[in-house]
C-alpha positions as YAML, in Angstrom:
chain: A
units: angstrom
residues:
- id: 1
  name: UNK
  ca: [24.41, -12.28, -33.32]
- id: 2
  name: UNK
  ca: [21.32, -13.38, -35.14]
- id: 3
  name: UNK
  ca: [18.90, -10.82, -33.71]
- id: 4
  name: UNK
  ca: [15.69, -11.34, -31.80]
- id: 5
  name: UNK
  ca: [12.11, -10.99, -32.88]
- id: 6
  name: UNK
  ca: [8.54, -11.93, -31.99]
- id: 7
  name: UNK
  ca: [5.72, -12.78, -34.41]
- id: 8
  name: UNK
  ca: [2.16, -12.59, -33.07]
- id: 9
  name: UNK
  ca: [-0.71, -13.50, -35.40]
- id: 10
  name: UNK
  ca: [-3.81, -15.63, -35.69]
- id: 11
  name: UNK
  ca: [-2.29, -17.95, -38.35]
- id: 12
  name: UNK
  ca: [1.41, -18.12, -39.35]
- id: 13
  name: UNK
  ca: [2.05, -20.00, -42.60]
- id: 14
  name: UNK
  ca: [5.74, -20.31, -43.53]
- id: 15
  name: UNK
  ca: [6.58, -21.55, -47.03]
- id: 16
  name: UNK
  ca: [10.06, -20.02, -47.22]
- id: 17
  name: UNK
  ca: [12.17, -19.27, -44.19]
- id: 18
  name: UNK
  ca: [12.43, -17.33, -40.95]
- id: 19
  name: UNK
  ca: [16.07, -16.84, -39.97]
- id: 20
  name: UNK
  ca: [17.86, -15.28, -37.00]
- id: 21
  name: UNK
  ca: [21.20, -16.89, -37.72]
- id: 22
  name: UNK
  ca: [24.63, -15.81, -36.59]
- id: 23
  name: UNK
  ca: [27.07, -14.52, -39.19]
- id: 24
  name: UNK
  ca: [30.40, -15.89, -40.29]
- id: 25
  name: UNK
  ca: [33.54, -15.11, -38.31]
- id: 26
  name: UNK
  ca: [35.42, -12.11, -39.67]
- id: 27
  name: UNK
  ca: [39.16, -12.34, -40.11]
- id: 28
  name: UNK
  ca: [39.69, -8.90, -38.58]
- id: 29
  name: UNK
  ca: [37.98, -9.46, -35.21]
- id: 30
  name: UNK
  ca: [39.94, -10.40, -32.11]
- id: 31
  name: UNK
  ca: [37.92, -13.42, -31.00]
- id: 32
  name: UNK
  ca: [37.45, -15.02, -34.47]
- id: 33
  name: UNK
  ca: [34.10, -16.57, -33.48]
- id: 34
  name: UNK
  ca: [31.12, -16.87, -35.78]
- id: 35
  name: UNK
  ca: [28.00, -15.09, -34.57]
- id: 36
  name: UNK
  ca: [25.56, -16.70, -32.16]
- id: 37
  name: UNK
  ca: [22.05, -17.48, -33.33]
- id: 38
  name: UNK
  ca: [19.26, -15.17, -32.18]
- id: 39
  name: UNK
  ca: [15.78, -15.77, -30.75]
- id: 40
  name: UNK
  ca: [12.55, -16.32, -32.68]
- id: 41
  name: UNK
  ca: [9.24, -16.42, -30.82]
- id: 42
  name: UNK
  ca: [5.97, -17.12, -32.63]
- id: 43
  name: UNK
  ca: [2.65, -16.78, -30.80]
- id: 44
  name: UNK
  ca: [-0.38, -17.82, -32.89]
- id: 45
  name: UNK
  ca: [-3.47, -19.99, -32.83]
- id: 46
  name: UNK
  ca: [-2.03, -22.02, -35.74]
- id: 47
  name: UNK
  ca: [1.55, -22.36, -37.02]
- id: 48
  name: UNK
  ca: [2.27, -24.09, -40.34]
- id: 49
  name: UNK
  ca: [5.80, -24.70, -41.61]
- id: 50
  name: UNK
  ca: [5.44, -26.17, -45.10]
- id: 51
  name: UNK
  ca: [7.61, -28.88, -46.75]
- id: 52
  name: UNK
  ca: [10.39, -26.62, -48.00]
- id: 53
  name: UNK
  ca: [10.09, -24.16, -45.12]
- id: 54
  name: UNK
  ca: [12.73, -23.59, -42.48]
- id: 55
  name: UNK
  ca: [12.97, -21.75, -39.18]
- id: 56
  name: UNK
  ca: [16.59, -21.36, -38.06]
- id: 57
  name: UNK
  ca: [18.62, -19.75, -35.27]
- id: 58
  name: UNK
  ca: [21.82, -21.61, -36.12]
- id: 59
  name: UNK
  ca: [25.26, -20.07, -35.73]
- id: 60
  name: UNK
  ca: [27.32, -19.13, -38.76]
- id: 61
  name: UNK
  ca: [29.02, -21.77, -40.88]
- id: 62
  name: UNK
  ca: [32.70, -21.13, -41.33]
- id: 63
  name: UNK
  ca: [35.56, -22.89, -43.03]
- id: 64
  name: UNK
  ca: [38.47, -20.75, -44.16]
- id: 65
  name: UNK
  ca: [41.81, -22.54, -44.23]
- id: 66
  name: UNK
  ca: [43.85, -19.36, -43.71]
- id: 67
  name: UNK
  ca: [41.97, -18.08, -40.64]
- id: 68
  name: UNK
  ca: [41.74, -19.55, -37.13]
- id: 69
  name: UNK
  ca: [38.23, -19.38, -35.68]
- id: 70
  name: UNK
  ca: [35.64, -20.87, -33.31]
- id: 71
  name: UNK
  ca: [31.99, -21.73, -33.88]
- id: 72
  name: UNK
  ca: [29.31, -19.65, -32.15]
- id: 73
  name: UNK
  ca: [26.35, -21.07, -30.23]
- id: 74
  name: UNK
  ca: [22.89, -21.52, -31.70]
- id: 75
  name: UNK
  ca: [19.94, -19.51, -30.40]
- id: 76
  name: UNK
  ca: [16.37, -20.22, -29.23]
- id: 77
  name: UNK
  ca: [13.05, -20.85, -30.99]
- id: 78
  name: UNK
  ca: [9.75, -20.62, -29.06]
- id: 79
  name: UNK
  ca: [6.55, -21.75, -30.78]
- id: 80
  name: UNK
  ca: [3.29, -21.23, -28.87]
- id: 81
  name: UNK
  ca: [0.04, -22.24, -30.59]
- id: 82
  name: UNK
  ca: [-3.05, -24.40, -30.35]
- id: 83
  name: UNK
  ca: [-1.92, -26.28, -33.49]
- id: 84
  name: UNK
  ca: [1.72, -26.59, -34.62]
- id: 85
  name: UNK
  ca: [2.18, -28.40, -37.95]
- id: 86
  name: UNK
  ca: [5.84, -28.62, -39.01]
- id: 87
  name: UNK
  ca: [6.41, -30.33, -42.37]
- id: 88
  name: UNK
  ca: [9.66, -28.45, -42.93]
- id: 89
  name: UNK
  ca: [12.79, -28.14, -40.80]
- id: 90
  name: UNK
  ca: [13.60, -26.35, -37.54]
- id: 91
  name: UNK
  ca: [17.32, -25.79, -36.93]
- id: 92
  name: UNK
  ca: [19.30, -24.49, -33.97]
- id: 93
  name: UNK
  ca: [22.73, -25.91, -34.85]
- id: 94
  name: UNK
  ca: [26.00, -24.77, -33.37]
- id: 95
  name: UNK
  ca: [28.61, -23.09, -35.55]
- id: 96
  name: UNK
  ca: [31.47, -24.89, -37.23]
- id: 97
  name: UNK
  ca: [35.10, -24.08, -36.55]
- id: 98
  name: UNK
  ca: [38.67, -24.65, -37.68]
- id: 99
  name: UNK
  ca: [39.33, -28.28, -38.57]
- id: 100
  name: UNK
  ca: [43.13, -28.02, -38.30]
- id: 101
  name: UNK
  ca: [43.72, -26.58, -34.81]
- id: 102
  name: UNK
  ca: [42.46, -26.99, -31.25]
- id: 103
  name: UNK
  ca: [43.49, -23.97, -29.19]
- id: 104
  name: UNK
  ca: [41.60, -21.24, -27.31]
- id: 105
  name: UNK
  ca: [41.11, -19.19, -30.49]
- id: 106
  name: UNK
  ca: [40.46, -22.02, -32.94]
- id: 107
  name: UNK
  ca: [38.74, -25.36, -33.33]
- id: 108
  name: UNK
  ca: [35.95, -24.95, -30.73]
- id: 109
  name: UNK
  ca: [32.54, -26.13, -32.03]
- id: 110
  name: UNK
  ca: [29.45, -24.11, -31.17]
- id: 111
  name: UNK
  ca: [26.73, -25.55, -28.91]
- id: 112
  name: UNK
  ca: [23.31, -26.53, -30.20]
- id: 113
  name: UNK
  ca: [20.40, -24.25, -29.29]
- id: 114
  name: UNK
  ca: [16.98, -24.59, -27.69]
- id: 115
  name: UNK
  ca: [13.61, -25.36, -29.28]
- id: 116
  name: UNK
  ca: [10.45, -25.04, -27.16]
- id: 117
  name: UNK
  ca: [7.02, -25.93, -28.57]
- id: 118
  name: UNK
  ca: [3.87, -25.47, -26.48]
- id: 119
  name: UNK
  ca: [0.63, -26.59, -28.12]
- id: 120
  name: UNK
  ca: [-2.50, -28.69, -27.85]
- id: 121
  name: UNK
  ca: [-1.67, -30.61, -31.03]
- id: 122
  name: UNK
  ca: [1.82, -30.80, -32.55]
- id: 123
  name: UNK
  ca: [3.07, -32.58, -35.64]
- id: 124
  name: UNK
  ca: [6.79, -32.14, -36.32]
- id: 125
  name: UNK
  ca: [8.96, -33.46, -39.10]
- id: 126
  name: UNK
  ca: [12.64, -32.58, -38.55]
- id: 127
  name: UNK
  ca: [14.30, -30.70, -35.67]
- id: 128
  name: UNK
  ca: [18.10, -30.42, -35.30]
- id: 129
  name: UNK
  ca: [19.81, -28.85, -32.25]
- id: 130
  name: UNK
  ca: [23.22, -30.46, -32.70]
- id: 131
  name: UNK
  ca: [26.64, -28.92, -32.05]
- id: 132
  name: UNK
  ca: [28.74, -27.62, -34.93]
- id: 133
  name: UNK
  ca: [29.63, -30.41, -37.35]
- id: 134
  name: UNK
  ca: [33.25, -29.32, -37.95]
- id: 135
  name: UNK
  ca: [35.90, -28.53, -35.34]
- id: 136
  name: UNK
  ca: [39.20, -30.11, -34.42]
- id: 137
  name: UNK
  ca: [38.51, -29.85, -30.67]
- id: 138
  name: UNK
  ca: [35.56, -32.29, -30.94]
- id: 139
  name: UNK
  ca: [33.63, -30.31, -28.30]
- id: 140
  name: UNK
  ca: [30.28, -28.54, -28.31]
- id: 141
  name: UNK
  ca: [27.15, -29.74, -26.53]
- id: 142
  name: UNK
  ca: [23.92, -30.87, -28.06]
- id: 143
  name: UNK
  ca: [20.97, -28.53, -27.62]
- id: 144
  name: UNK
  ca: [17.61, -28.85, -25.90]
- id: 145
  name: UNK
  ca: [14.19, -29.70, -27.36]
- id: 146
  name: UNK
  ca: [11.07, -29.45, -25.22]
- id: 147
  name: UNK
  ca: [7.70, -30.21, -26.80]
- id: 148
  name: UNK
  ca: [4.74, -29.91, -24.47]
- id: 149
  name: UNK
  ca: [1.50, -30.91, -26.16]
- id: 150
  name: UNK
  ca: [-1.59, -31.30, -24.00]
- id: 151
  name: UNK
  ca: [-3.24, -33.37, -26.75]
- id: 152
  name: UNK
  ca: [-1.48, -35.30, -29.52]
- id: 153
  name: UNK
  ca: [2.20, -35.15, -30.50]
- id: 154
  name: UNK
  ca: [3.41, -36.79, -33.71]
- id: 155
  name: UNK
  ca: [7.07, -36.94, -34.78]
- id: 156
  name: UNK
  ca: [7.17, -37.72, -38.51]
- id: 157
  name: UNK
  ca: [10.94, -37.94, -39.07]
- id: 158
  name: UNK
  ca: [13.55, -37.16, -36.40]
- id: 159
  name: UNK
  ca: [14.66, -34.91, -33.58]
- id: 160
  name: UNK
  ca: [18.44, -34.71, -33.32]
- id: 161
  name: UNK
  ca: [20.69, -33.41, -30.54]
- id: 162
  name: UNK
  ca: [24.27, -34.53, -31.15]
- id: 163
  name: UNK
  ca: [27.12, -33.21, -29.04]
- id: 164
  name: UNK
  ca: [30.25, -34.09, -27.13]
- id: 165
  name: UNK
  ca: [27.82, -33.86, -24.24]
- id: 166
  name: UNK
  ca: [24.41, -34.81, -25.61]
- id: 167
  name: UNK
  ca: [21.54, -32.42, -25.15]
- id: 168
  name: UNK
  ca: [18.08, -33.15, -23.83]
- id: 169
  name: UNK
  ca: [14.94, -34.06, -25.75]
- id: 170
  name: UNK
  ca: [11.75, -33.90, -23.68]
- id: 171
  name: UNK
  ca: [8.44, -34.90, -25.25]
- id: 172
  name: UNK
  ca: [5.30, -34.43, -23.14]
- id: 173
  name: UNK
  ca: [1.86, -35.28, -24.54]
- id: 174
  name: UNK
  ca: [-1.39, -36.97, -23.69]
- id: 175
  name: UNK
  ca: [-0.84, -39.12, -26.78]
- id: 176
  name: UNK
  ca: [2.49, -39.75, -28.55]
...
C-alpha cells in the first residue's frame, strides 16, 4: 500500500507533492491488484498547496496488455487547520484495471478514497475522489469528500466523485 504518515507543523507550504500512493500490480503476485493508497494527515495552523502542488493517496495506475489485474482502492487525506488554501490538486483516485476482461482476477476498478478538511477558512481548487478510469467491469465507487469550515468555504474549480455508485460530497460552512 501507499503507507501512512502524519505531518504536524505551524505552517505547511507544499509546492511539489506529498504522495502515499499505491504501487502498480506485479505480474508475479497471486491477486494481481495494484496497491491501495495510504493515509496522509496534516495538522497545522495554515496549509498551503501551491498551483503546481499535489497531495495524492491514489491507487496505482496499471495497463499491461499481457497481464490480468484489478485496480486497488484509494486512501484517505485528512487536513486540519485554521486556514486551508489549496491552489493545486488533491487526488484520491481508485486504481485502473484490465480493459479486456471482467472476471474475479481482472477488470475490477478501484474505489475512490476519502478527503476530509476541517478548517475555519477553506479555499480549494481541484479535488478528485473518482473510481479508476479504466476497467472492463465498469465498477468501482466514487469516494467521499467532507469539508467542514466554520467560516468561509470557496471552491474555485471542481470537486469530482465519479463511480458506478457515486460517492458523497458534503460541504458545510457558515458561508459558501
